[in-house]
Structures are given as structure tokens and as C-alpha cells.
mmCIF file of C-alpha atoms and ligand atoms in Angstrom:
data_model
loop_
_atom_site.group_PDB
_atom_site.id
_atom_site.type_symbol
_atom_site.label_atom_id
_atom_site.label_comp_id
_atom_site.label_asym_id
_atom_site.label_seq_id
_atom_site.Cartn_x
_atom_site.Cartn_y
_atom_site.Cartn_z
ATOM 1 C CA MET A 1 141.702 140.713 69.282
ATOM 2 C CA ASN A 2 138.184 142.135 70.029
ATOM 3 C CA LYS A 3 136.729 139.325 67.900
ATOM 4 C CA LEU A 4 138.562 136.695 69.982
ATOM 5 C CA ARG A 5 137.404 138.433 73.221
ATOM 6 C CA GLY A 6 133.809 138.311 71.941
ATOM 7 C CA VAL A 7 134.055 134.590 71.145
ATOM 8 C CA VAL A 8 135.492 133.825 74.614
ATOM 9 C CA ILE A 9 132.783 135.847 76.389
ATOM 10 C CA ALA A 10 130.039 134.107 74.358
ATOM 11 C CA ALA A 11 131.544 130.680 75.122
ATOM 12 C CA VAL A 12 131.695 131.447 78.871
ATOM 13 C CA ALA A 13 128.118 132.737 78.805
ATOM 14 C CA LEU A 14 126.896 129.618 76.934
ATOM 15 C CA PHE A 15 128.759 127.352 79.382
ATOM 16 C CA SER A 16 127.255 129.076 82.431
ATOM 17 C CA ILE A 17 123.711 128.863 80.922
ATOM 18 C CA SER A 18 124.169 125.168 80.244
ATOM 19 C CA LEU A 19 125.489 124.673 83.805
ATOM 20 C CA HIS A 20 122.567 126.604 85.246
ATOM 21 C CA SER A 21 119.960 124.758 83.192
ATOM 22 C CA GLY A 22 121.726 121.478 83.953
ATOM 23 C CA ALA A 23 121.628 122.309 87.650
ATOM 24 C CA ALA A 24 118.028 123.470 87.336
ATOM 25 C CA LEU A 25 117.167 120.189 85.584
ATOM 26 C CA ALA A 26 118.931 118.223 88.295
ATOM 27 C CA GLN A 27 116.988 120.120 90.975
ATOM 28 C CA LYS A 28 113.630 119.978 89.113
ATOM 29 C CA LYS A 29 111.084 118.486 91.546
ATOM 30 C CA ILE A 30 109.805 115.119 90.348
ATOM 31 C CA VAL A 31 106.009 115.120 90.003
ATOM 32 C CA MET A 32 104.330 111.729 90.561
ATOM 33 C CA GLY A 33 100.690 110.915 89.900
ATOM 34 C CA PHE A 34 99.535 108.066 92.169
ATOM 35 C CA SER A 35 96.163 106.314 91.760
ATOM 36 C CA GLN A 36 95.291 104.421 94.947
ATOM 37 C CA ILE A 37 92.551 101.748 95.035
ATOM 38 C CA GLY A 38 90.665 103.117 98.037
ATOM 39 C CA ALA A 39 90.625 102.772 101.832
ATOM 40 C CA GLU A 40 89.003 99.323 102.068
ATOM 41 C CA SER A 41 91.321 97.819 104.677
ATOM 42 C CA GLU A 42 93.914 98.506 107.381
ATOM 43 C CA TRP A 43 96.465 97.341 104.831
ATOM 44 C CA ARG A 44 95.403 99.965 102.296
ATOM 45 C CA THR A 45 95.443 102.761 104.861
ATOM 46 C CA ALA A 46 98.990 101.816 105.880
ATOM 47 C CA ASN A 47 99.999 101.599 102.204
ATOM 48 C CA SER A 48 98.675 105.120 101.482
ATOM 49 C CA GLU A 49 100.435 106.489 104.549
ATOM 50 C CA SER A 50 103.707 104.880 103.461
ATOM 51 C CA ILE A 51 103.466 106.402 99.963
ATOM 52 C CA LYS A 52 102.559 109.897 101.192
ATOM 53 C CA SER A 53 105.278 110.031 103.866
ATOM 54 C CA ALA A 54 107.926 108.581 101.537
ATOM 55 C CA ALA A 55 107.094 111.171 98.828
ATOM 56 C CA LYS A 56 107.512 113.963 101.389
ATOM 57 C CA GLU A 57 110.780 112.473 102.598
ATOM 58 C CA ALA A 58 112.039 112.154 99.012
ATOM 59 C CA GLY A 59 111.017 115.695 98.020
ATOM 60 C CA ILE A 60 108.711 114.310 95.334
ATOM 61 C CA GLU A 61 105.508 116.238 94.531
ATOM 62 C CA LEU A 62 102.695 113.659 94.908
ATOM 63 C CA LYS A 63 99.325 113.992 93.175
ATOM 64 C CA PHE A 64 97.317 111.336 95.075
ATOM 65 C CA SER A 65 93.886 110.085 94.044
ATOM 66 C CA ASP A 66 91.586 107.616 95.879
ATOM 67 C CA ALA A 67 89.428 105.553 93.477
ATOM 68 C CA GLN A 68 86.969 104.175 96.072
ATOM 69 C CA GLN A 69 87.732 100.675 94.691
ATOM 70 C CA LYS A 70 86.409 101.577 91.208
ATOM 71 C CA GLN A 71 88.500 100.866 88.108
ATOM 72 C CA GLU A 72 86.824 103.678 86.125
ATOM 73 C CA ASN A 73 88.021 106.169 88.753
ATOM 74 C CA GLN A 74 91.584 104.876 88.455
ATOM 75 C CA ILE A 75 91.468 105.218 84.663
ATOM 76 C CA LYS A 76 90.116 108.778 85.023
ATOM 77 C CA ALA A 77 92.929 109.637 87.455
ATOM 78 C CA ILE A 78 95.627 108.248 85.132
ATOM 79 C CA ARG A 79 94.187 110.294 82.233
ATOM 80 C CA SER A 80 94.268 113.392 84.415
ATOM 81 C CA PHE A 81 97.927 112.729 85.335
ATOM 82 C CA ILE A 82 98.730 112.425 81.606
ATOM 83 C CA ALA A 83 96.954 115.736 80.912
ATOM 84 C CA GLN A 84 98.955 117.357 83.735
ATOM 85 C CA LYS A 85 102.160 115.997 82.153
ATOM 86 C CA VAL A 86 103.456 114.443 85.402
ATOM 87 C CA ASP A 87 106.949 112.927 85.293
ATOM 88 C CA VAL A 88 105.898 109.437 86.432
ATOM 89 C CA ILE A 89 102.635 107.575 87.093
ATOM 90 C CA ALA A 90 102.294 104.864 89.744
ATOM 91 C CA PHE A 91 99.201 102.876 90.742
ATOM 92 C CA SER A 92 97.857 99.770 92.443
ATOM 93 C CA PRO A 93 95.380 98.255 89.928
ATOM 94 C CA VAL A 94 92.135 97.240 91.650
ATOM 95 C CA VAL A 95 91.697 94.373 89.155
ATOM 96 C CA GLU A 96 94.117 92.685 86.724
ATOM 97 C CA SER A 97 92.320 93.386 83.435
ATOM 98 C CA GLY A 98 91.205 96.413 81.400
ATOM 99 C CA TRP A 99 94.304 98.646 81.565
ATOM 100 C CA ASP A 100 95.878 98.388 78.091
ATOM 101 C CA THR A 101 94.135 101.400 76.516
ATOM 102 C CA VAL A 102 94.999 103.902 79.242
ATOM 103 C CA LEU A 103 98.523 102.507 79.659
ATOM 104 C CA ARG A 104 99.055 102.946 75.919
ATOM 105 C CA GLU A 105 97.981 106.585 76.311
ATOM 106 C CA ALA A 106 100.628 107.038 79.030
ATOM 107 C CA LYS A 107 103.228 105.367 76.779
ATOM 108 C CA THR A 108 102.316 107.693 73.872
ATOM 109 C CA ALA A 109 102.716 110.640 76.250
ATOM 110 C CA LYS A 110 106.163 109.215 77.162
ATOM 111 C CA ILE A 111 105.244 109.022 80.876
ATOM 112 C CA PRO A 112 106.731 105.940 82.619
ATOM 113 C CA VAL A 113 104.330 103.820 84.711
ATOM 114 C CA ILE A 114 105.254 101.901 87.879
ATOM 115 C CA LEU A 115 102.905 99.171 89.149
ATOM 116 C CA THR A 116 102.846 98.848 92.936
ATOM 117 C CA ASP A 117 101.177 96.181 95.107
ATOM 118 C CA ARG A 118 99.032 94.488 92.445
ATOM 119 C CA ALA A 119 99.764 93.335 88.861
ATOM 120 C CA VAL A 120 97.911 93.802 85.565
ATOM 121 C CA ASP A 121 97.400 91.029 82.985
ATOM 122 C CA SER A 122 98.565 93.175 79.999
ATOM 123 C CA LYS A 123 100.451 91.000 77.515
ATOM 124 C CA ASP A 124 102.421 94.067 76.341
ATOM 125 C CA THR A 125 105.033 94.423 79.072
ATOM 126 C CA THR A 126 106.309 97.703 77.580
ATOM 127 C CA LEU A 127 103.189 99.334 79.073
ATOM 128 C CA TYR A 128 104.811 99.561 82.506
ATOM 129 C CA THR A 129 108.403 99.930 83.668
ATOM 130 C CA THR A 130 108.364 97.694 86.745
ATOM 131 C CA PHE A 131 106.022 95.882 89.152
ATOM 132 C CA MET A 132 106.885 96.059 92.850
ATOM 133 C CA GLY A 133 104.931 94.131 95.467
ATOM 134 C CA SER A 134 104.352 90.815 97.168
ATOM 135 C CA ASP A 135 104.277 87.333 95.676
ATOM 136 C CA PHE A 136 100.602 86.546 96.359
ATOM 137 C CA VAL A 137 100.858 82.945 95.116
ATOM 138 C CA GLU A 138 103.578 82.340 97.706
ATOM 139 C CA GLU A 139 101.390 83.933 100.378
ATOM 140 C CA GLY A 140 98.656 81.414 99.481
ATOM 141 C CA ARG A 141 101.211 78.586 99.574
ATOM 142 C CA LYS A 142 102.351 79.684 103.060
ATOM 143 C CA ALA A 143 98.725 79.539 104.243
ATOM 144 C CA GLY A 144 98.340 76.071 102.720
ATOM 145 C CA ARG A 145 101.608 74.775 104.190
ATOM 146 C CA TRP A 146 100.651 76.033 107.663
ATOM 147 C CA LEU A 147 97.313 74.195 107.470
ATOM 148 C CA VAL A 148 98.779 70.929 106.086
ATOM 149 C CA GLU A 149 101.305 70.955 108.936
ATOM 150 C CA LYS A 150 98.622 71.720 111.523
ATOM 151 C CA VAL A 151 96.243 68.905 110.492
ATOM 152 C CA LYS A 152 98.998 66.273 110.364
ATOM 153 C CA SER A 153 98.322 65.559 114.033
ATOM 154 C CA GLN A 154 94.505 65.778 113.703
ATOM 155 C CA PRO A 155 92.360 62.898 112.315
ATOM 156 C CA GLY A 156 89.208 63.369 110.195
ATOM 157 C CA ASP A 157 87.948 65.760 107.525
ATOM 158 C CA VAL A 158 89.177 69.358 107.307
ATOM 159 C CA ASN A 159 86.350 71.438 105.812
ATOM 160 C CA VAL A 160 87.507 74.915 104.777
ATOM 161 C CA VAL A 161 85.395 77.981 103.989
ATOM 162 C CA GLU A 162 87.245 80.648 101.996
ATOM 163 C CA LEU A 163 86.699 84.410 102.022
ATOM 164 C CA GLN A 164 88.190 85.604 98.728
ATOM 165 C CA GLY A 165 89.450 89.140 98.095
ATOM 166 C CA THR A 166 88.071 91.484 95.423
ATOM 167 C CA VAL A 167 86.881 89.502 92.389
ATOM 168 C CA GLY A 168 89.406 89.739 89.540
ATOM 169 C CA SER A 169 92.170 91.227 91.699
ATOM 170 C CA ALA A 170 95.688 89.770 91.590
ATOM 171 C CA PRO A 171 95.809 88.987 95.337
ATOM 172 C CA ALA A 172 92.450 87.170 95.248
ATOM 173 C CA ILE A 173 93.367 85.118 92.161
ATOM 174 C CA ASP A 174 96.871 84.265 93.345
ATOM 175 C CA ARG A 175 96.200 83.628 97.030
ATOM 176 C CA LYS A 176 93.527 81.103 96.012
ATOM 177 C CA LYS A 177 95.910 79.531 93.476
ATOM 178 C CA GLY A 178 98.787 79.149 95.945
ATOM 179 C CA PHE A 179 96.572 77.734 98.727
ATOM 180 C CA GLU A 180 94.926 75.146 96.428
ATOM 181 C CA GLU A 181 98.310 74.118 95.004
ATOM 182 C CA ILE A 182 99.496 73.086 98.473
ATOM 183 C CA ILE A 183 96.350 71.555 100.002
ATOM 184 C CA LYS A 184 96.081 69.161 97.031
ATOM 185 C CA ALA A 185 98.696 67.082 98.889
ATOM 186 C CA GLU A 186 96.222 66.435 101.745
ATOM 187 C CA PRO A 187 92.904 65.049 100.373
ATOM 188 C CA ARG A 188 91.221 65.461 103.805
ATOM 189 C CA ILE A 189 91.390 69.250 103.306
ATOM 190 C CA LYS A 190 88.392 70.384 101.224
ATOM 191 C CA ILE A 191 87.160 73.898 100.380
ATOM 192 C CA ILE A 192 83.398 73.472 100.932
ATOM 193 C CA ARG A 193 82.407 77.155 100.391
ATOM 194 C CA SER A 194 84.248 80.052 98.714
ATOM 195 C CA GLN A 195 82.943 83.588 98.141
ATOM 196 C CA THR A 196 84.308 87.129 97.919
ATOM 197 C CA GLY A 197 84.237 89.417 100.949
ATOM 198 C CA ASP A 198 85.851 92.197 98.846
ATOM 199 C CA PHE A 199 88.686 92.619 101.391
ATOM 200 C CA THR A 200 86.400 94.490 103.849
ATOM 201 C CA ARG A 201 85.399 93.687 107.465
ATOM 202 C CA ALA A 202 81.692 94.336 106.813
ATOM 203 C CA LYS A 203 81.490 92.007 103.818
ATOM 204 C CA GLY A 204 83.662 89.404 105.538
ATOM 205 C CA LYS A 205 81.207 89.288 108.439
ATOM 206 C CA GLU A 206 78.170 89.133 106.132
ATOM 207 C CA VAL A 207 79.538 86.245 104.041
ATOM 208 C CA MET A 208 80.732 84.321 107.119
ATOM 209 C CA GLU A 209 77.198 84.604 108.557
ATOM 210 C CA ALA A 210 75.914 82.985 105.350
ATOM 211 C CA PHE A 211 78.592 80.239 105.529
ATOM 212 C CA LEU A 212 77.620 79.480 109.149
ATOM 213 C CA LYS A 213 73.919 79.338 108.255
ATOM 214 C CA ALA A 214 74.601 76.950 105.382
ATOM 215 C CA GLU A 215 77.317 74.729 106.891
ATOM 216 C CA GLY A 216 77.231 75.380 110.673
ATOM 217 C CA LYS A 217 79.387 73.031 112.711
ATOM 218 C CA LYS A 218 80.711 71.312 109.562
ATOM 219 C CA ILE A 219 83.162 74.202 109.201
ATOM 220 C CA ASN A 220 86.605 73.385 110.611
ATOM 221 C CA VAL A 221 88.727 76.156 109.052
ATOM 222 C CA LEU A 222 88.332 79.696 107.681
ATOM 223 C CA TYR A 223 90.905 80.850 105.088
ATOM 224 C CA ALA A 224 90.521 84.617 104.594
ATOM 225 C CA HIS A 225 92.513 86.440 101.878
ATOM 226 C CA ASN A 226 93.045 89.376 104.260
ATOM 227 C CA ASP A 227 92.892 90.186 107.971
ATOM 228 C CA ASP A 228 90.000 92.637 107.655
ATOM 229 C CA MET A 229 87.659 89.940 106.331
ATOM 230 C CA ALA A 230 88.927 87.535 109.015
ATOM 231 C CA ILE A 231 88.174 90.100 111.739
ATOM 232 C CA GLY A 232 84.660 90.585 110.360
ATOM 233 C CA ALA A 233 84.217 86.803 110.249
ATOM 234 C CA ILE A 234 85.380 86.462 113.869
ATOM 235 C CA GLN A 235 82.474 88.714 114.894
ATOM 236 C CA ALA A 236 80.060 86.465 112.965
ATOM 237 C CA ILE A 237 81.532 83.311 114.556
ATOM 238 C CA GLU A 238 81.136 84.742 118.062
ATOM 239 C CA GLU A 239 77.590 85.958 117.351
ATOM 240 C CA ALA A 240 76.783 82.385 116.272
ATOM 241 C CA GLY A 241 77.868 81.197 119.743
ATOM 242 C CA LEU A 242 81.096 79.581 118.501
ATOM 243 C CA LYS A 243 84.684 80.198 119.648
ATOM 244 C CA PRO A 244 87.028 81.536 116.925
ATOM 245 C CA SER A 245 90.337 79.617 116.776
ATOM 246 C CA LYS A 246 88.936 76.899 119.065
ATOM 247 C CA ASP A 247 85.825 75.765 117.142
ATOM 248 C CA ILE A 248 87.048 77.160 113.796
ATOM 249 C CA THR A 249 90.756 77.515 112.946
ATOM 250 C CA ILE A 250 91.359 80.889 111.255
ATOM 251 C CA ILE A 251 94.111 81.660 108.737
ATOM 252 C CA SER A 252 94.483 85.117 107.181
ATOM 253 C CA ILE A 253 96.940 87.348 105.303
ATOM 254 C CA ASP A 254 98.420 90.866 105.731
ATOM 255 C CA ALA A 255 99.627 90.781 109.396
ATOM 256 C CA VAL A 256 98.153 94.202 110.207
ATOM 257 C CA LYS A 257 97.799 95.464 113.797
ATOM 258 C CA GLY A 258 94.202 94.200 114.026
ATOM 259 C CA ALA A 259 95.419 90.677 113.247
ATOM 260 C CA PHE A 260 98.021 90.787 116.032
ATOM 261 C CA GLU A 261 95.364 92.005 118.462
ATOM 262 C CA ALA A 262 93.061 89.128 117.419
ATOM 263 C CA MET A 263 95.914 86.598 117.777
ATOM 264 C CA MET A 264 96.835 87.948 121.217
ATOM 265 C CA ALA A 265 93.149 87.583 122.190
ATOM 266 C CA GLY A 266 93.335 83.931 121.045
ATOM 267 C CA LYS A 267 90.798 84.475 118.204
ATOM 268 C CA LEU A 268 93.049 84.166 115.127
ATOM 269 C CA ASP A 269 95.542 81.332 114.525
ATOM 270 C CA VAL A 270 98.007 82.762 111.998
ATOM 271 C CA SER A 271 98.522 85.767 109.712
ATOM 272 C CA ILE A 272 100.846 85.682 106.703
ATOM 273 C CA GLU A 273 102.699 88.959 106.214
ATOM 274 C CA CYS A 274 101.987 91.136 103.158
ATOM 275 C CA SER A 275 103.840 94.402 103.650
ATOM 276 C CA PRO A 276 102.067 97.651 102.618
ATOM 277 C CA LEU A 277 105.235 99.685 103.312
ATOM 278 C CA LEU A 278 106.075 100.164 99.619
ATOM 279 C CA GLY A 279 106.515 103.960 99.745
ATOM 280 C CA PRO A 280 110.306 104.219 100.122
ATOM 281 C CA GLN A 281 110.944 101.597 97.397
ATOM 282 C CA LEU A 282 108.512 103.416 95.066
ATOM 283 C CA MET A 283 110.127 106.818 95.542
ATOM 284 C CA SER A 284 113.645 105.495 95.050
ATOM 285 C CA ALA A 285 112.470 103.728 91.873
ATOM 286 C CA ALA A 286 110.983 107.020 90.605
ATOM 287 C CA LYS A 287 114.247 108.863 91.290
ATOM 288 C CA ASP A 288 116.254 106.149 89.503
ATOM 289 C CA LEU A 289 113.894 106.371 86.525
ATOM 290 C CA MET A 290 114.259 110.170 86.347
ATOM 291 C CA ALA A 291 118.050 109.787 86.564
ATOM 292 C CA GLY A 292 117.929 107.522 83.497
ATOM 293 C CA LYS A 293 118.620 104.254 85.334
ATOM 294 C CA THR A 294 116.990 100.961 84.266
ATOM 295 C CA LEU A 295 114.717 99.318 86.867
ATOM 296 C CA PRO A 296 114.326 95.552 87.349
ATOM 297 C CA ARG A 297 111.059 94.332 85.778
ATOM 298 C CA ARG A 298 109.966 92.831 89.099
ATOM 299 C CA ILE A 299 110.776 93.926 92.670
ATOM 300 C CA VAL A 300 109.441 91.409 95.244
ATOM 301 C CA THR A 301 108.891 92.384 98.896
ATOM 302 C CA GLU A 302 110.356 89.960 101.479
ATOM 303 C CA GLU A 303 107.714 88.692 103.948
ATOM 304 C CA SER A 304 107.184 86.404 106.936
ATOM 305 C CA ILE A 305 104.435 84.389 108.687
ATOM 306 C CA PHE A 306 103.153 85.048 112.238
ATOM 307 C CA PRO A 307 101.374 82.253 114.177
ATOM 308 C CA LYS A 308 99.485 83.380 117.306
ATOM 309 C CA GLU A 309 102.197 81.885 119.563
ATOM 310 C CA VAL A 310 104.643 84.676 118.554
ATOM 311 C CA ALA A 311 102.116 87.544 118.307
ATOM 312 C CA ALA A 312 102.785 89.130 121.708
ATOM 313 C CA LYS A 313 106.559 89.088 121.188
ATOM 314 C CA GLU A 314 106.402 90.471 117.624
ATOM 315 C CA PHE A 315 103.606 93.060 118.119
ATOM 316 C CA PRO A 316 105.794 95.854 119.614
ATOM 317 C CA LYS A 317 108.110 95.654 116.559
ATOM 318 C CA ARG A 318 105.325 96.011 113.988
ATOM 319 C CA LYS A 319 105.347 99.123 111.774
ATOM 320 C CA TYR A 320 101.776 98.824 110.376
HETATM 321 C C1 GZL B 1 97.757 93.058 98.890
HETATM 322 C C2 GZL B 1 96.708 94.130 98.797
HETATM 323 C C3 GZL B 1 95.429 93.670 99.404
HETATM 324 C C4 GZL B 1 95.536 93.379 100.898
HETATM 325 C C5 GZL B 1 94.180 93.799 101.352
HETATM 326 O O1 GZL B 1 98.980 93.528 98.396
HETATM 327 O O2 GZL B 1 96.491 94.471 97.442
HETATM 328 O O3 GZL B 1 94.464 94.715 99.254
HETATM 329 O O4 GZL B 1 95.825 92.051 101.204
HETATM 330 C C6 GZL B 1 94.008 95.078 100.556
HETATM 331 O O5 GZL B 1 94.060 94.012 102.727
HETATM 332 O O6 GZL B 1 92.714 95.516 100.575
#
């Protein structure tokens, strides 16, 4: 009888330990290592804010690192997250190439990786669990379609200067690709100059000054891969004595607050939306991963296009 009592007590004790550890496991705080590109644009600032506030909301411990737009700093940060044995790593790769080695190290350490915002060109798709972010090619197509539609009613050549994003980055490569795919249909539209402004206002202004010096009044359109470069270019256009949107049609991407302000001032013609508000989606993906769920390989953010005619009406609703 005593023996049976002993077995029952041991079984109850074992059961309660397993319950407790199971509950403890279930309550274990998820630790995420996030490597952010930098703070190069309004978009990036809003993206960082979204990730930090969503982590707090989700009760996820966030180890956040800012790489100042340098790939080597992102690689260092990912290695540090691996050494700290975080539960999940997420990052926005500043450029598409050069990630396989460090992603293999994360895979060996059995730490899942989520790509947010920008893609990598790794052929081995087991190196990351999912990629969530915009379709940059489609953003470029939207810019191209808007311009083709606009010039239908205007005779003559349409000379475009293009401010590209960071060299080698997914948004720069894809926004160029999508735009060129569409404007092919209208031979009057020609890209006469194209150079990187690295997604910043300062560089956008500097390169636009050079475009104006070289091409002057030949320029009919500016296509900027983000609003910050467009805003820098608007300053250069005004300093050259020209009227932005009147003398030079301006198309840009992101739809940040600064773009709405420029459109309401009549200085920017259209901004294609590229939402930085990826935080909530990222945190819910991390929780699903930790709960053993399978994530879709690709999660695309839904986006719109805002011509200046709707800017004043839409501006109060904007969240970034
Ligand atoms: C796009 C993002 C780009 C923005 C820029 O998802 O990677 O980087 O368009 C930002 O404003 O710098």
C-alpha cells in the first residue's frame, strides 16, 4: 500500500513539474534581435518606431541595433544576436548581396531569421523563414503608369532624370525595373540621367543640382525612389530659379508626411505609398514562429498611390 502511495505521489509531483515548466515555457519572454539599416529617411524613422512600439505592445524583448547604413555593422549585430542566443533574428538588409555566410551561422545556431522591408538575393531560401515588405517592382510600375497617363495629353519629349536609392538595395533595383518596364510603352519618355541619392535629402539635393547644371531646362520629370531625395531635389530646383511641379513634374515613393506637405504646397505631383508600419506584422510572425506555426514565405504589404489632388483630404488620416 505504501509503495502504491509513493508511486502516486511521485506521479503527481512529476505532473505538476511538467505543468509548471510547460507554463513557464509558454510564458517565457520572446527575445528578438533586430538589425535596422540606419536613420537615413523619414520612412526609416517611422519603421523603427513601428518595430519598437509593436515589440513593447507584444511583450517581446527587443535588442535593437542601428547599422548607420553599413552592411558590416548589420553582420556584426547578427553575430552578436547569435552569441546572445536570441529566440529570433529580424533585419532589413541594406543591400541584397553578401548575407549567406552570416545567415548560415544563424541557421547552424537554430535561430530563425525574418526578413523585413528589403530582400536578400540568397539562392538558399532555407536561410530565412519569411520575407515581409512591399513589392518594390510594383511601386516602380505605379510610378511609370502615372507618368504614361499624365503625358497622354501632352505633346513632345518627356525627359526624365532619376534619383536612385542606395546602390545594390532591393528597392533601388526593383523600383527602377518596374518604372522602366512600364515607360517602354511610351517611346517619348526617356531617362536622360540616373544616379543614386542614397535615399537621403542631402544627397538628393546634391545630385539634382548636378542634373540641373548638366541638363537644365531639358528636364521635364524627376523620378525619385523615395520622398526624402525628392524633397532635397525640390530645394535644388527652387534654388535654380525653377518651379517644382510646374517646370519639372516630380514623382516619388514612400508617402511620408514630408511628401504630403510638399504636395499640399504644390511642389510634388504624386507619391506612391510604401508602408514602414511593419512592426505589428513582424511581432505576430515572431509569436507564430515561437508557437511552432509555419509562416508564409512572402508577406506583401498592401499599398496605395497619392496624387497631389488628394493630399489635403488624406493627410489627416496618415499614420507616418
Ligand atoms: C523601402 C525602404 C526604403 C524607403 C526609403 O521599403 O527600404 O528605404 O523607400 C528608405 O525611404 O530609406
